[in-house]
Tab-separated table of C-alpha atoms in Angstrom:
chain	number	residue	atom	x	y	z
A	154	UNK	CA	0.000	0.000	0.000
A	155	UNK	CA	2.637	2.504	0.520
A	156	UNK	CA	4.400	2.180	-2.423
A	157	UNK	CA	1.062	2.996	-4.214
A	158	UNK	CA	0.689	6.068	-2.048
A	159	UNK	CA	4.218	6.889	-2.772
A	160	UNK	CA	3.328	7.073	-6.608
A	161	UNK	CA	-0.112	7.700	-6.197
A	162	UNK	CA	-0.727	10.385	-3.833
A	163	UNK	CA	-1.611	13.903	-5.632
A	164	UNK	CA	0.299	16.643	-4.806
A	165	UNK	CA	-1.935	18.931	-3.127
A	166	UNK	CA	-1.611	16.357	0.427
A	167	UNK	CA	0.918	15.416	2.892
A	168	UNK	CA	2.651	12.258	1.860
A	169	UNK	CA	4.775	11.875	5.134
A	170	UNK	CA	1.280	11.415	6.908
A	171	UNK	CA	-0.857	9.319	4.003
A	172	UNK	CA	2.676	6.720	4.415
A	173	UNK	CA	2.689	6.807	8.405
A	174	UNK	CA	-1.436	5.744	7.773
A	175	UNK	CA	-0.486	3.196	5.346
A	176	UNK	CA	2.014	1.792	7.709
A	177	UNK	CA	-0.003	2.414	10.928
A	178	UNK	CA	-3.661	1.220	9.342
A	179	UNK	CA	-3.419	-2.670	9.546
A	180	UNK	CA	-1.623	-2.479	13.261
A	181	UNK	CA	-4.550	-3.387	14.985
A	182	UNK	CA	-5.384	-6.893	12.631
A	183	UNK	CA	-2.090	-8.527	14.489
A	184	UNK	CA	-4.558	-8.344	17.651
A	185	UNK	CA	-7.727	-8.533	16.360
A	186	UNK	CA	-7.183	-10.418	12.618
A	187	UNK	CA	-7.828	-9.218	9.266
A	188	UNK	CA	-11.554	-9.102	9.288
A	189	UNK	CA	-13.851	-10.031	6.195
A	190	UNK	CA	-17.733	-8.907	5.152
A	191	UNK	CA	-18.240	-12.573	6.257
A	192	UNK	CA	-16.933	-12.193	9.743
A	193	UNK	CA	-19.308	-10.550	12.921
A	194	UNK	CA	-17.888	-7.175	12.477
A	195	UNK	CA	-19.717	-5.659	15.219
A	196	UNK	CA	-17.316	-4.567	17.639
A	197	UNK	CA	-14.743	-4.379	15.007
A	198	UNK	CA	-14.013	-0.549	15.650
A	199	UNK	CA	-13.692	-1.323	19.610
A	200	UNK	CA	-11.532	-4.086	19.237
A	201	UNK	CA	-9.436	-2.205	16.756
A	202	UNK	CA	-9.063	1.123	18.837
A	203	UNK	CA	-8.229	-1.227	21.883
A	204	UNK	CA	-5.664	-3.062	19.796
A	205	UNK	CA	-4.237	0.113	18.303
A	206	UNK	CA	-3.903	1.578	22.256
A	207	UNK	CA	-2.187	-1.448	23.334
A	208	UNK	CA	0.360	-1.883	20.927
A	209	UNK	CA	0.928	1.900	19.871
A	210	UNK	CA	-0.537	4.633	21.526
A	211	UNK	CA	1.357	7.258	19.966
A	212	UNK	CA	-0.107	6.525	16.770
A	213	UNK	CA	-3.481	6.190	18.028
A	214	UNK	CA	-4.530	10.245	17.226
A	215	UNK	CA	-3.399	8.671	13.314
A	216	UNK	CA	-4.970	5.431	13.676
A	217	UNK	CA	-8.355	7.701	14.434
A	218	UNK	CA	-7.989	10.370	12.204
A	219	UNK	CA	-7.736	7.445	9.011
A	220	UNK	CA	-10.690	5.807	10.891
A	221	UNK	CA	-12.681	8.677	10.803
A	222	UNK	CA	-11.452	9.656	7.136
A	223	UNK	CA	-11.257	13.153	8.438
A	224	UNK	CA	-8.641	14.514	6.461
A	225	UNK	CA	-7.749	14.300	2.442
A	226	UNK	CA	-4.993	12.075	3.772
A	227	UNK	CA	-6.963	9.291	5.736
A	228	UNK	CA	-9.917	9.563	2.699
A	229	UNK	CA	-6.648	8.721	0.086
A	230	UNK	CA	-5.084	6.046	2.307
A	231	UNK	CA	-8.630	4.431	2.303
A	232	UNK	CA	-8.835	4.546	-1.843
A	233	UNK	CA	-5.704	3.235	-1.879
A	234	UNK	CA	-6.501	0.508	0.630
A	235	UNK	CA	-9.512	-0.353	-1.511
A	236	UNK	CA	-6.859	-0.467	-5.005
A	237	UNK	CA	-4.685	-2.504	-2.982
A	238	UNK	CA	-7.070	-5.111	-2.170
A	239	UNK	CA	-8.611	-5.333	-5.390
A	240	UNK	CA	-5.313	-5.733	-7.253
A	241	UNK	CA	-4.180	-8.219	-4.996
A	242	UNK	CA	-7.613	-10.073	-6.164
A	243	UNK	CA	-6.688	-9.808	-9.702
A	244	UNK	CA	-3.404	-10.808	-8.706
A	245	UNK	CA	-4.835	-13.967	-6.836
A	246	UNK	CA	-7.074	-14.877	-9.443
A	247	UNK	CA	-4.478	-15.108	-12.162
A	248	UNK	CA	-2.027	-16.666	-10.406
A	249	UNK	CA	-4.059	-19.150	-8.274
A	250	UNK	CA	-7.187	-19.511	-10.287
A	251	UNK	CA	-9.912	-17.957	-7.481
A	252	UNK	CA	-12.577	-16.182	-8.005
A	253	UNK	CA	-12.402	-13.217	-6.323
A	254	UNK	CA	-14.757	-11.113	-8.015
A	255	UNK	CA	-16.366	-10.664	-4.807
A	256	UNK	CA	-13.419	-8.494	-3.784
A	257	UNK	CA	-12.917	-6.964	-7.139
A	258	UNK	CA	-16.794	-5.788	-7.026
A	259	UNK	CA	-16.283	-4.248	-3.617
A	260	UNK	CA	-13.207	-2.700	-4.624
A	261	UNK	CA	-14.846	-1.200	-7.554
A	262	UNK	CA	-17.718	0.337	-5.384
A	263	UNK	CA	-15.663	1.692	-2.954
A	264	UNK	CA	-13.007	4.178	-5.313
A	265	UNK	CA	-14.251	7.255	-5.854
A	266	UNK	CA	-11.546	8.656	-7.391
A	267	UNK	CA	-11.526	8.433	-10.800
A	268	UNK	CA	-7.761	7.984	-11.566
A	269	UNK	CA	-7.522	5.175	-8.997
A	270	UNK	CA	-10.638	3.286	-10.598
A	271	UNK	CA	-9.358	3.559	-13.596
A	272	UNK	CA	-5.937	1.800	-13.266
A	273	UNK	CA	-7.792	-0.834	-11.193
A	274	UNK	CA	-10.390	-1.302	-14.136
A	275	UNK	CA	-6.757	-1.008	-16.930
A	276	UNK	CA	-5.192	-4.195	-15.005
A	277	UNK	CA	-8.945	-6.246	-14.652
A	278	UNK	CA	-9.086	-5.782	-18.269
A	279	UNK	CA	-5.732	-7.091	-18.879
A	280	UNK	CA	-6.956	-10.445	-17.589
A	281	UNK	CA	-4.589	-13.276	-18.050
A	282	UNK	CA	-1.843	-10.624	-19.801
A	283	UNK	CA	-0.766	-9.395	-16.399
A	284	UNK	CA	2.714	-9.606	-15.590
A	285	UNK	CA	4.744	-7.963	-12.359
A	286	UNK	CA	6.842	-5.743	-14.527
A	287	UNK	CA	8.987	-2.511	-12.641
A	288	UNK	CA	7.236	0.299	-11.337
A	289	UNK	CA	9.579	2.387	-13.189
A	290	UNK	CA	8.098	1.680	-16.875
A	291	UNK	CA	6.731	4.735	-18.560
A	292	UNK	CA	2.658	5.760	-18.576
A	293	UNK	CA	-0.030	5.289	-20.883
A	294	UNK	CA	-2.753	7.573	-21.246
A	295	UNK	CA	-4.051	6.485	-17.921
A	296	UNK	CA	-1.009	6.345	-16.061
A	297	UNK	CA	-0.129	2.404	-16.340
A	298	UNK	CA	2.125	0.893	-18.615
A	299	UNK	CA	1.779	-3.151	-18.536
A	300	UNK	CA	1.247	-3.233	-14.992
A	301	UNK	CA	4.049	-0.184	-14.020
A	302	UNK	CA	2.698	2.636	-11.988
A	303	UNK	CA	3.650	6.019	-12.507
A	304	UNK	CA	3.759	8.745	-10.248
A	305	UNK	CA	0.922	11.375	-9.639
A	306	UNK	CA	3.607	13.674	-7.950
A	307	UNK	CA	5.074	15.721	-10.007
């Protein structure tokens, strides 16, 4: 996730704080697991605020503030969480023959921003061509180039 931040994240934010989220966003899953639509997610934003005080307080005012999607940062960090987990499914399918579409229609419904949808939509088109090729490759029109990710920070 941070290394799509990294290339992702527009200019106009603060890029030291949408990486510390990345980093700081999962913390709470090594107490509490990586919870699914399938699993009783009732108390899931208890658990995880306990989780996140016990094993790093000082982080918990950034562990809230991506919670709460407050700032441009934590609403980024959570489109980015969304990409991440639906090119992981694409990843996953091709490689291990899943269907994930499940994941790949919930990450569709949950980017809003356009550019971010669209690269998401660019590799789920590319089906079975997908490769792991450099992130260092130069764009297309919509900012991939055979799976490469170029940088919204300019």
């Amino acid at each position: 996730m941070a290394i799509l931040a990294l290339r992702l994240a527009p200019n106009d934010i603060d890029l030291t704080k949408v990486l510390s989220m990345c980093l700081v966003h999962d913390l709470p899953e090594v107490i509490v697991g990586d919870l699914t639509p399938h699993d009783d997610t009732t108390n899931k934003a208890k658990l995880e605020h306990d989780a996140m005080k016990q094993l790093a307080p000082d982080w918990l005012a950034l562990f809230e503030e991506y919670e709460a999607g407050d700032s441009k940062e934590a609403r980024f960090v959570k489109q980015i969480d969304k990409l991440d987990m639906g090119l992981q499914a694409i990843l996953y399918q091709n490689e291990q023959g899943l269907d994930l579409t499940e994941f790949l229609v919930s990450a569709k419904a949950k980017i809003s921003d356009a550019d971010l949808l669209e690269i998401l939509e660019w590799i789920f088109r590319q089906g079975q061509k997908l490769v792991r090729v450099p992130l260092t490759t130069q764009p297309d029109s919509v900012g991939v180039h055979h799976g490469g990710f170029w940088s919204r920070r300019r």
